[in-house]
Short mmCIF file of C-alpha atoms in Angstrom, two decimals:
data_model
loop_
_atom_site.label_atom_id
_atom_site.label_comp_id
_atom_site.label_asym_id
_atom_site.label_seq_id
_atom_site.Cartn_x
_atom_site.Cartn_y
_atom_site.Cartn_z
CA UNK A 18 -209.14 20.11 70.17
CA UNK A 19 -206.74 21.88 68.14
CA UNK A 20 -206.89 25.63 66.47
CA UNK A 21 -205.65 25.41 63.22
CA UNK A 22 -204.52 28.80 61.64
CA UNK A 23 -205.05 29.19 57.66
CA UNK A 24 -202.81 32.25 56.60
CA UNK A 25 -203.43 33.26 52.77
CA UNK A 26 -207.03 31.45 53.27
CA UNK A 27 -208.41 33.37 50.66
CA UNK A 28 -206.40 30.21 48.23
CA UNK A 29 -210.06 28.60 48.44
CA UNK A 30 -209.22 25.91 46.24
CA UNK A 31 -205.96 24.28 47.75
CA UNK A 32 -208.13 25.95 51.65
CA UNK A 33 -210.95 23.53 50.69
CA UNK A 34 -208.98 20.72 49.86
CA UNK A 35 -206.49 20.77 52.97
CA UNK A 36 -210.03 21.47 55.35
CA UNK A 37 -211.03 18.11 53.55
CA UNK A 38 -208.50 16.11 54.68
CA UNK A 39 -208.15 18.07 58.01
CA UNK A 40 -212.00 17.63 59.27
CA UNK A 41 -212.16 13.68 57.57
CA UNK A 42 -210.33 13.26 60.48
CA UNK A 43 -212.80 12.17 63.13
CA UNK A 44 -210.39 13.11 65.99
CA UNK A 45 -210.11 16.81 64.27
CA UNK A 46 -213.80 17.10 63.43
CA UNK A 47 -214.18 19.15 66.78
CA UNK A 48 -211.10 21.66 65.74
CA UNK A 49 -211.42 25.28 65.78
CA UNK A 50 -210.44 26.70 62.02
CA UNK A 51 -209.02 30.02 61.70
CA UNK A 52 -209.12 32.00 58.71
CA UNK A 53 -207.16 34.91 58.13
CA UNK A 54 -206.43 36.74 54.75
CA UNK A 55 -205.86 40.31 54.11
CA UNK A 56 -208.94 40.71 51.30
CA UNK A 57 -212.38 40.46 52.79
CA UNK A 58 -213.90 39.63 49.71
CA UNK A 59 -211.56 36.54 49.62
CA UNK A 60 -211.72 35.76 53.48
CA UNK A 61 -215.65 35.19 53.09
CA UNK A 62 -215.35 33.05 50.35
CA UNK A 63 -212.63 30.77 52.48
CA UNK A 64 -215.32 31.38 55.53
CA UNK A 65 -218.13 30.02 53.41
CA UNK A 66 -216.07 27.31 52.30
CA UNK A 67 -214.87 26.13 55.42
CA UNK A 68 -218.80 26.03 57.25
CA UNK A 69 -219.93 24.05 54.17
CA UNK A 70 -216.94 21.80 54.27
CA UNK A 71 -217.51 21.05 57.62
CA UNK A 72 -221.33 20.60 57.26
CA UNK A 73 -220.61 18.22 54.26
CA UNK A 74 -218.24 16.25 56.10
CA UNK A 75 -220.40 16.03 59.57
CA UNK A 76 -218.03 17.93 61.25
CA UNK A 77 -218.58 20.26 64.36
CA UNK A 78 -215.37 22.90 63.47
CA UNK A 79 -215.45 26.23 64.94
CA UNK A 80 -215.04 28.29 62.14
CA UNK A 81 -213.31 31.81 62.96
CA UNK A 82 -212.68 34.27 60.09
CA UNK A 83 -210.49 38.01 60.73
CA UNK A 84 -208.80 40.33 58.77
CA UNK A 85 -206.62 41.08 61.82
CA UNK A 86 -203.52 38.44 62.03
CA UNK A 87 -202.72 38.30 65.57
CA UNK A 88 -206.18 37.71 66.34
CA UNK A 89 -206.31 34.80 64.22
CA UNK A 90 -202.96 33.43 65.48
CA UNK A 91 -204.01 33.39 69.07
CA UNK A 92 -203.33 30.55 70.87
CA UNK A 93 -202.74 28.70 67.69
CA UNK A 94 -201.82 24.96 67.79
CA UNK A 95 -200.91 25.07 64.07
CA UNK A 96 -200.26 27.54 61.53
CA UNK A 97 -200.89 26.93 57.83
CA UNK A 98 -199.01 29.79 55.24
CA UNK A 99 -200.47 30.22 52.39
CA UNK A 100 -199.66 33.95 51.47
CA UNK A 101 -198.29 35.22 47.65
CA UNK A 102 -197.08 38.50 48.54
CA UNK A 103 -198.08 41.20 45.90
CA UNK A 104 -200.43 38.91 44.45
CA UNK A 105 -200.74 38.57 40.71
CA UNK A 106 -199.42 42.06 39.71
CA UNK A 107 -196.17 41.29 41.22
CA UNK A 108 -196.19 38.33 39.56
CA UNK A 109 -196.07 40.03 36.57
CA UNK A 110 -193.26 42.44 37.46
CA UNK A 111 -191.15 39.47 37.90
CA UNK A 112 -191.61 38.20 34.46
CA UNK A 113 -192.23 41.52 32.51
CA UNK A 114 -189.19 43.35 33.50
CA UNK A 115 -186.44 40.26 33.27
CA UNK A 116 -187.96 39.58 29.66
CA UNK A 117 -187.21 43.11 28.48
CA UNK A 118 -183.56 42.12 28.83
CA UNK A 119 -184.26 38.83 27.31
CA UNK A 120 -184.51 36.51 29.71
CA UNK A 121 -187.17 34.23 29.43
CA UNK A 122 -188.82 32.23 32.43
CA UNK A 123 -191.86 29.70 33.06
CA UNK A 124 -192.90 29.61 36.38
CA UNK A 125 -190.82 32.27 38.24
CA UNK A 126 -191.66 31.47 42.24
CA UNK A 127 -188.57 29.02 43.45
CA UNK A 128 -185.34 29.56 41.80
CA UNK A 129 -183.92 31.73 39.62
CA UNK A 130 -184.91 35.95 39.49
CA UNK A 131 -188.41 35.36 39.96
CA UNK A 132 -187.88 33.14 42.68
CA UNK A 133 -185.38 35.59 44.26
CA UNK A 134 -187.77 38.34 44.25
CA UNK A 135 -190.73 36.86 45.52
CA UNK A 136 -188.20 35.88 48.55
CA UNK A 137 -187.46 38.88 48.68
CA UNK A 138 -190.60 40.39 49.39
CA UNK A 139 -192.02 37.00 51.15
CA UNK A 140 -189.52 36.95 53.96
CA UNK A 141 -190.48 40.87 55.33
CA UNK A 142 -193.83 39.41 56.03
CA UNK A 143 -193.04 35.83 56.34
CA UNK A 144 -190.57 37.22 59.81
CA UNK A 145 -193.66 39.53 60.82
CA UNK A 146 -196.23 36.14 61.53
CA UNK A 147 -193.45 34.28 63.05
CA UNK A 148 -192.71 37.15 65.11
CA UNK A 149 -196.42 37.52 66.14
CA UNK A 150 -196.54 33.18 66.60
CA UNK A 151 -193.60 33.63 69.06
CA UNK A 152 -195.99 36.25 70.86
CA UNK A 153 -199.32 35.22 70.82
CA UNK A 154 -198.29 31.06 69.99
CA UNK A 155 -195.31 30.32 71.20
CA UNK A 156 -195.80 26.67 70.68
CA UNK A 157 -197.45 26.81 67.24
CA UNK A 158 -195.58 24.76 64.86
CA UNK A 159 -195.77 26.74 61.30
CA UNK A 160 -196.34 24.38 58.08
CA UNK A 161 -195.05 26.80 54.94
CA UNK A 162 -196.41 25.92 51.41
CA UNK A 163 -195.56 29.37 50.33
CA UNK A 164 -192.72 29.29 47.95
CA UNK A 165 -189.93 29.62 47.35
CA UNK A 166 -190.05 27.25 49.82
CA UNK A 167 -186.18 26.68 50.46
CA UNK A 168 -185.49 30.24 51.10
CA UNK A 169 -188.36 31.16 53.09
CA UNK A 170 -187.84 28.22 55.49
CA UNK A 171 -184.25 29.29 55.65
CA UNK A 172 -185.26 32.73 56.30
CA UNK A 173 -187.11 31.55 59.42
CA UNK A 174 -184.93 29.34 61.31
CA UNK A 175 -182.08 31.77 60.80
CA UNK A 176 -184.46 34.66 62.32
CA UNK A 177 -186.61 33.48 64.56
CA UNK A 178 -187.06 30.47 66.77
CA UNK A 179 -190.39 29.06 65.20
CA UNK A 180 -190.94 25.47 64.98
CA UNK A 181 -191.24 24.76 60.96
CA UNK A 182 -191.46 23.27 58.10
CA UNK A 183 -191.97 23.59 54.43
CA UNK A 184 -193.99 21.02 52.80
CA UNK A 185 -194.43 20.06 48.72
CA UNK A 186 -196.10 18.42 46.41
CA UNK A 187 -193.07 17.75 44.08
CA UNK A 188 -192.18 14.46 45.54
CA UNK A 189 -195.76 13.10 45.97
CA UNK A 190 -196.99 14.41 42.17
CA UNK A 191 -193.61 13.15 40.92
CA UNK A 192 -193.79 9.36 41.79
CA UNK A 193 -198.02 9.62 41.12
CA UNK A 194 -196.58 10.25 37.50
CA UNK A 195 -193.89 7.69 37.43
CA UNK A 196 -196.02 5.05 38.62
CA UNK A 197 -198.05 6.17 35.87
CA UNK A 198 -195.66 6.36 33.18
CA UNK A 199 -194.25 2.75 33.82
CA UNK A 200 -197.79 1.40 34.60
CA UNK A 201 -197.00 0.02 38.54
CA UNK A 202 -199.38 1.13 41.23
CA UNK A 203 -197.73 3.74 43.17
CA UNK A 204 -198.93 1.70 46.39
CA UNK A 205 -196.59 -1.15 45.22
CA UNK A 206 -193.38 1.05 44.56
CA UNK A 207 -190.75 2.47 47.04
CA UNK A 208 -188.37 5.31 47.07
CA UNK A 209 -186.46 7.26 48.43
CA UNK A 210 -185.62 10.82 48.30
CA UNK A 211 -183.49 13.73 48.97
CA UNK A 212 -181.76 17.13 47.71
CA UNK A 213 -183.11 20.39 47.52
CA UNK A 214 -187.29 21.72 47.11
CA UNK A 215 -188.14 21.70 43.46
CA UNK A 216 -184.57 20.03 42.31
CA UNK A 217 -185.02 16.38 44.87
CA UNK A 218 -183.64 13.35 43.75
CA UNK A 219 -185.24 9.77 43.48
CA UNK A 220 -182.34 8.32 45.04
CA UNK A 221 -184.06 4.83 44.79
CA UNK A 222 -187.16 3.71 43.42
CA UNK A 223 -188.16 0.10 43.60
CA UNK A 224 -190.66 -2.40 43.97
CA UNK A 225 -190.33 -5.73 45.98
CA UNK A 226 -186.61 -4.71 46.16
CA UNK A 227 -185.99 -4.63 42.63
CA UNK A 228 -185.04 -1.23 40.95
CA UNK A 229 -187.57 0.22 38.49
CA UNK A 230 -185.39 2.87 37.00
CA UNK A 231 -184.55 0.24 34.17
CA UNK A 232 -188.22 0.10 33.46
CA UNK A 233 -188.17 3.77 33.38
CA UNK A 234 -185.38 4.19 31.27
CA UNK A 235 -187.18 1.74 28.75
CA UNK A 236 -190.65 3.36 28.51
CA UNK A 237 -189.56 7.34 28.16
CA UNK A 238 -187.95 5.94 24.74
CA UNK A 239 -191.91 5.68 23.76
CA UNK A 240 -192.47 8.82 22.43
CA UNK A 241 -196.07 8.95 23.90
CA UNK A 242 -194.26 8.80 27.39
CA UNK A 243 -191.22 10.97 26.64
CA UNK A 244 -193.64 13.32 25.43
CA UNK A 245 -195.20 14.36 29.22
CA UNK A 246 -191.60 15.20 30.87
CA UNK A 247 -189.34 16.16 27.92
CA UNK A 248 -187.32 18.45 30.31
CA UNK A 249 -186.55 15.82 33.34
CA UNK A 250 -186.40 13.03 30.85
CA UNK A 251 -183.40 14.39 29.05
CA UNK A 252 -181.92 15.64 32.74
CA UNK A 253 -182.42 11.80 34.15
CA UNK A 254 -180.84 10.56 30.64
CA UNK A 255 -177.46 12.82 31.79
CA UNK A 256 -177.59 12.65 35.33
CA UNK A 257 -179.07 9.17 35.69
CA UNK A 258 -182.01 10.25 38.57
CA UNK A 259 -185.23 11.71 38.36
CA UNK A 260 -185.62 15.09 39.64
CA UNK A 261 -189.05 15.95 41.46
CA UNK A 262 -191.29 19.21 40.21
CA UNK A 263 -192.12 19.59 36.70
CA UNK A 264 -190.78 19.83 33.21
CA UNK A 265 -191.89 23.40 33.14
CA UNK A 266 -189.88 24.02 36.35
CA UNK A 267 -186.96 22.41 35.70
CA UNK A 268 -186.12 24.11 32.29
CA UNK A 269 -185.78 27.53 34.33
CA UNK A 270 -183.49 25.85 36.95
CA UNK A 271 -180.42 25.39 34.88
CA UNK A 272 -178.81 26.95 31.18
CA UNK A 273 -179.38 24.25 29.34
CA UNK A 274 -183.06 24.60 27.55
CA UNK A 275 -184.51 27.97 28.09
CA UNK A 276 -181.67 29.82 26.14
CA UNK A 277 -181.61 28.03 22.90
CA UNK A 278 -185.12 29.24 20.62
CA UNK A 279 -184.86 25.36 18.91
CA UNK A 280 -184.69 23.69 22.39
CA UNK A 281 -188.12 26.13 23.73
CA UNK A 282 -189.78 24.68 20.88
CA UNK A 283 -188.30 20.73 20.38
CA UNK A 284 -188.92 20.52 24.14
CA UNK A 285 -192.59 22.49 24.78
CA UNK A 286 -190.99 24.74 27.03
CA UNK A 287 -194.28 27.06 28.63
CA UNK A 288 -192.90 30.37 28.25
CA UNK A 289 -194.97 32.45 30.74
CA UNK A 290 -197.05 29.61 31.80
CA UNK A 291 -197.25 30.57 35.79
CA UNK A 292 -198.90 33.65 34.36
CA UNK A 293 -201.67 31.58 32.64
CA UNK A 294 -201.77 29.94 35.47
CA UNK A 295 -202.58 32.85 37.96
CA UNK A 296 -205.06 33.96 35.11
CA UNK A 297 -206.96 30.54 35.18
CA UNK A 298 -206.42 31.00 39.30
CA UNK A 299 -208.49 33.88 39.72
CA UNK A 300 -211.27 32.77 36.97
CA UNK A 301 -211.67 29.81 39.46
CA UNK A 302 -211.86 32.09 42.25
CA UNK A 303 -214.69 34.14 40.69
CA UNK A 304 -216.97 31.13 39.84
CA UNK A 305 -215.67 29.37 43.66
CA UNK A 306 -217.13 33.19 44.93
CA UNK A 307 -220.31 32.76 42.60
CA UNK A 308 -221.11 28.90 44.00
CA UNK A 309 -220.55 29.95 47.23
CA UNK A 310 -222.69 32.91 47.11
CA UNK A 311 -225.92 31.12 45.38
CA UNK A 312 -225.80 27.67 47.41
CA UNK A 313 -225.22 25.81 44.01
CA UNK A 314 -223.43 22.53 45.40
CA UNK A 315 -219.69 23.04 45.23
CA UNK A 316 -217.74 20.95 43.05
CA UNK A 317 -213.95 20.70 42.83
CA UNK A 318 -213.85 18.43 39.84
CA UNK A 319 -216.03 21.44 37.61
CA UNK A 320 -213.15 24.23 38.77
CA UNK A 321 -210.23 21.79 37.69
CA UNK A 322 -212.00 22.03 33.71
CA UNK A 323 -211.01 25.95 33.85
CA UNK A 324 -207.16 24.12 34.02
CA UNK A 325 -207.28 21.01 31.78
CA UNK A 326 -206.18 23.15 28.95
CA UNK A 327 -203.37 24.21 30.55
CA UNK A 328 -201.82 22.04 32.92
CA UNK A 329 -203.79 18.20 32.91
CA UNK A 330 -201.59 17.46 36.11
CA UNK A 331 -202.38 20.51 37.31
CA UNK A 332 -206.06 20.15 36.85
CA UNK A 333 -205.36 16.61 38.68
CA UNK A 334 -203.87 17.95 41.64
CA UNK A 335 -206.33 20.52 42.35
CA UNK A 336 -209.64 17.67 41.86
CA UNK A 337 -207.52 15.91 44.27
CA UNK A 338 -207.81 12.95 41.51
CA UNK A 339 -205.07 11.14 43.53
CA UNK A 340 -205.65 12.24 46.47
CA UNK A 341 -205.91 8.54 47.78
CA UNK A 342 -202.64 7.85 47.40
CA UNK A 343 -200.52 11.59 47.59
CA UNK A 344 -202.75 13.14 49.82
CA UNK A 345 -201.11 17.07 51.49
CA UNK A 346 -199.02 16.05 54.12
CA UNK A 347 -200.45 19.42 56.49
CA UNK A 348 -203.36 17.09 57.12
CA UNK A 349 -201.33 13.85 58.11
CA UNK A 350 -198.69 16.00 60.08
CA UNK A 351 -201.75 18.04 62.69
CA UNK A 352 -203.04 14.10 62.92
CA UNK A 353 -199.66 12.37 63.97
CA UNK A 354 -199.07 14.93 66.47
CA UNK A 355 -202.57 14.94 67.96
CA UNK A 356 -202.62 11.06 68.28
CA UNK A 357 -199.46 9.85 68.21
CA UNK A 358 -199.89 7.77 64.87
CA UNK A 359 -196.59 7.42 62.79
CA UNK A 360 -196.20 8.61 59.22
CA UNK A 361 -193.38 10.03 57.08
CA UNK A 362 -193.77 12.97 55.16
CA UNK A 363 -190.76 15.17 53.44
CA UNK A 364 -190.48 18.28 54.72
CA UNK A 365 -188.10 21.08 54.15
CA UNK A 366 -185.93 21.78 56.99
CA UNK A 367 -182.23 22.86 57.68
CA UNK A 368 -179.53 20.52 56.91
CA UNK A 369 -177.68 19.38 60.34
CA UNK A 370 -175.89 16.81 58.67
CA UNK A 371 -178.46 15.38 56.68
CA UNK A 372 -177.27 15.27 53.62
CA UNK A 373 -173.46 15.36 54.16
CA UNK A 374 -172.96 16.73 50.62
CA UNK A 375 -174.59 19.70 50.67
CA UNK A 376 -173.69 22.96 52.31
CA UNK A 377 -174.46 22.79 56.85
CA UNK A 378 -177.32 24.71 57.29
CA UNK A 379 -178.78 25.36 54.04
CA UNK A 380 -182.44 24.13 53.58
CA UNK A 381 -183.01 20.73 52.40
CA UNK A 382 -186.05 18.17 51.43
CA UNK A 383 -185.96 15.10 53.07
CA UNK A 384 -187.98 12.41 55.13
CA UNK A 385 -189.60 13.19 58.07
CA UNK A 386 -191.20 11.01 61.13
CA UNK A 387 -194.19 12.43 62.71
CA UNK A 388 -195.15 11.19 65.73
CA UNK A 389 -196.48 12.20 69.31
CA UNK A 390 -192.64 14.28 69.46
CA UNK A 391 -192.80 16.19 67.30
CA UNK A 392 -191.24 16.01 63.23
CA UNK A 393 -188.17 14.25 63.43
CA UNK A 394 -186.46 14.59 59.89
CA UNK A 395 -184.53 11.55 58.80
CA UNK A 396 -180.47 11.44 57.69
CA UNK A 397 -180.48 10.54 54.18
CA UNK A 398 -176.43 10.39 53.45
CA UNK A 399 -174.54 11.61 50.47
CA UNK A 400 -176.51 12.16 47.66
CA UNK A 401 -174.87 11.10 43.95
CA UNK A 402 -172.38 13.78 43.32
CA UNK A 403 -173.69 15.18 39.96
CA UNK A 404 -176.79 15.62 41.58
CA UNK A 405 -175.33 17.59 44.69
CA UNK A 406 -173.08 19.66 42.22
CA UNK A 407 -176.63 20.58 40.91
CA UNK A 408 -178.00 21.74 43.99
CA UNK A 409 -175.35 23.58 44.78
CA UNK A 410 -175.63 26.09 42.33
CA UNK A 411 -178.74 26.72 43.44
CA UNK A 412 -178.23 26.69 47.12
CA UNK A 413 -175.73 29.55 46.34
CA UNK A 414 -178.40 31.80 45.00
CA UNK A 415 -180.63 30.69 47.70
CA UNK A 416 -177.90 31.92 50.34
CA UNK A 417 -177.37 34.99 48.58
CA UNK A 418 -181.26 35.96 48.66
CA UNK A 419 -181.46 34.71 52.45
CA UNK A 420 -179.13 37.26 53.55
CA UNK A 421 -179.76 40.29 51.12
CA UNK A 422 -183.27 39.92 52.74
CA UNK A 423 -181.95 39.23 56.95
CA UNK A 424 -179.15 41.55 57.13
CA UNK A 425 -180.77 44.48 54.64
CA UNK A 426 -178.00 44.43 51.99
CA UNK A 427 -178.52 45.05 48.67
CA UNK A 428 -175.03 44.12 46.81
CA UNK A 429 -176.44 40.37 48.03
CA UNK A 430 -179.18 40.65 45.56
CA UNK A 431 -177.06 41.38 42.72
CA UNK A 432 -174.94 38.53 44.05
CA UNK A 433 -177.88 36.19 43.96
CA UNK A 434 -179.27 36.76 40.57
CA UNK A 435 -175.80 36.97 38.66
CA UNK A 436 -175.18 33.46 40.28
CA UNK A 437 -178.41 31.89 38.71
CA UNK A 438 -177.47 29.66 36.45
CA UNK A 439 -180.26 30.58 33.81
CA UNK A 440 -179.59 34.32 33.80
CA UNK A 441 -175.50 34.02 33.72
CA UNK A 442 -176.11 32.28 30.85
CA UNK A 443 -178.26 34.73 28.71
CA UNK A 444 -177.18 37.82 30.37
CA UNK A 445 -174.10 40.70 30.91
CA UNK A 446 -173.19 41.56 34.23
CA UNK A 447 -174.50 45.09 33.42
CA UNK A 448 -177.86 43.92 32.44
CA UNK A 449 -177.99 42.05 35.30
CA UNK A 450 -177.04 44.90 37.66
CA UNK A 451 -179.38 47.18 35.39
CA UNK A 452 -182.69 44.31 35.78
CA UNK A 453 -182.05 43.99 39.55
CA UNK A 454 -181.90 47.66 39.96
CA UNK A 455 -185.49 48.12 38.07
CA UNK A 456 -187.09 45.09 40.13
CA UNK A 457 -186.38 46.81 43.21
CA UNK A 458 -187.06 50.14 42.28
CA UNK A 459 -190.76 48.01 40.66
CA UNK A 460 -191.65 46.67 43.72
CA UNK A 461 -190.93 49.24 45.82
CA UNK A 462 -192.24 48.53 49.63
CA UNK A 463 -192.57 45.23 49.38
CA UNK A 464 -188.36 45.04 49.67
CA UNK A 465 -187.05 44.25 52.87
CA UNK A 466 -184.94 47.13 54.85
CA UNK A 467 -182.20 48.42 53.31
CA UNK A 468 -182.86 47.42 49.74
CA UNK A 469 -185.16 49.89 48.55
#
């Protein structure tokens, strides 16, 4: 049987929900389940989780819990990352200190400064478990959901020789809500497609062989439906395909929206929402810790209420209300390499060619095969060329932040953020130079070599 290696496990929502799907398995019932995370308090609650999943499920998983990484990575089959370096505090450095020079942001973790920051101080320790994997799990294959996803799984196959990939929910969420909006069961519609993590294209989406953007195009002119994706309905009105990830993300990724007061408002723009979101986070952990701790019976579908107000797809994903049909591919991928059974997933890997279009060896989202071999991704072609001029812009800042962090040189991270399309567009160069220079000096340690 496996070992399966949980990094970050003290994430006791999205740990329970991937040990779900993990242990329904009844050829990975027998796996051993390693739990690592760097707060005890947290590590017992993912611990506790895992032994109750397990018991729920009928399972017979060895459950191992340690504050000490190595340990938990030995002899590792799988590793799951999970970590948010700096936790919620640096969360807020990375939207307090852009705002004071006016720059507004939403979510702040994938593109853009907030994104380059927590790269910045993700890759440091991101390097440090690959470099113990190549030790103590040589083998290992690492499956990142820690974002930003593009520049972390850059970061890795530039430094190390770990087997990886980084794996989403953008693509599965984002057809479960198309299928929705149009009213066709997602099981009866397929697509195809490929770009960068957060900023993916639908490059086709049909069903019986007919295309289905016409119907699309038709129903976000109801204002009910136009309504739920304001943002990536008026960038699939301009650039004719749907991009995957939110409305809420998107705004942030380019200078049209968040720069223009009328547009925050006409549009419902979420200001600061990733910081609600971290506040509604840890509120769930403290009743998850409180249900644990008193035996009450655990269930997923009470935490999700403590999000409804925020986020209702949010609150959707994490009750796993369609987790029938977009279930986490982690799960699928530890199963098609156990027993040989075929699936495709999309998975964020480096571009060898993949998509012609976009810049050799940058990261890019596209299909995979799993199978008995291994994960095999798929060559997807050119993408349209509006939406590759797109990614582009973003791939630039991505580069920039991949090297400031590998080869310890600060003038990169000035580089990166004065090339995001957002803050060029609100800011001076010298407020730029001036907001990078406070970031670093803010969070201090956590900056790779070189920059501090």
């Amino acid at each position: 049987m496996p070992k399966i290696t949980m990094i970050g496990a003290g994430s006791v929502v999205f740990t329970r929900t991937l040990l779900n799907d993990i242990l329904s398995f009844p050829e990975l019932q027998d796996a051993t389940i390693s739990l690592m995370d760097i707060n005890s308090r947290r590590l017992e609650a993912a611990e506790m989780m895992a032994n109750r999943t397990s018991e729920e499920l009928g399972a017979h998983a060895k459950v191992e819990a340690s504050l000490d990484r190595r340990e938990a990575l030995e002899g590792s089959d799988y590793v799951i990352n999970m970590i948010q370096v700096g936790g919620y505090e640096a969360t807020l450095l990375d939207f307090d200190i852009p705002r004071k020079y006016g720059l507004k942001q939403t979510i702040a973790d994938t593109h853009g400064v907030g994104g380059v920051f927590r790269a910045l101080r993700t890759i440091p320790v991101l390097l440090e478990i690959c470099h113990d994997m190549q030790e103590v799990c040589p083998d290992a294959w690492l499956l990142n959901y820690t974002n930003p996803m593009a520049m972390l799984i850059w970061a890795v196959y530039k430094g190390t020789s770990v087997k990886v990939v980084g794996l989403c929910h953008s693509v599965q969420i984002t057809t479960w809500q198309l299928s929705n909006y149009i009213g066709v069961p997602l099981e009866e519609i397929a697509f195809l497609a490929g770009g960068i993590n957060h900023q993916n294209w639908l490059l086709r989406f049909e069903r019986d062989g007919g295309d289905l953007y016409p119907r699309l195009r038709k129903v976000m002119e109801d204002p009910q439906v136009y309504m739920k994706d304001k943002v990536r309905f008026e960038l699939f009105r301009r650039l004719g395909y749907f991009p995957t990830e939110s409305s809420e993300h998107n705004a942030e990724y380019v200078p049209y929206f968040i720069q223009h007061e009328e547009l925050i408002e006409e549009l419902d723009i979420p200001i600061d929402e990733y910081i609600r979101r971290s506040e509604v986070n840890l509120q769930i952990f403290e009743r998850t810790w409180e249900m644990l701790r008193s035996g009450e019976l655990f269930d997923i579908h009470a935490l999700a209420k403590y999000a409804a107000p925020i986020s209702p797809d949010y609150a959707a994903f994490i009750s796993g209300e369609f987790a029938s049909v977009s279930p986490e591919y982690a799960p699928l991928i530890i199963h098609s390499l156990e027993t040989g059974q075929p699936r495709v997933i999309y998975g964020n890997v480096e571009n060898t060619g993949l998509i012609p279009n976009l810049p050799q060896s940058c990261c890019v989202e596209v299909p995979c095969l799993v199978d008995k071999t291994g994960i095999t991704p798929c060559y997807v072609g050119e993408i349209p060329p509006q939406c590759a001029a797109l990614n582009r812009v973003c791939i630039n800042v991505q580069e920039m932040a991949v090297r400031a962090a590998l080869e310890g040189n600060r003038e990169h991270v000035y580089h990166a953020v004065m090339l995001d399309p957002l803050a060029s567009s609100i800011l001076t160069l010298d407020d730029i130079w001036a907001m990078t220079d406070e970031l670093i000096e803010a969070h201090g340690e956590a900056m790779p070599e070189g920059l501090r």
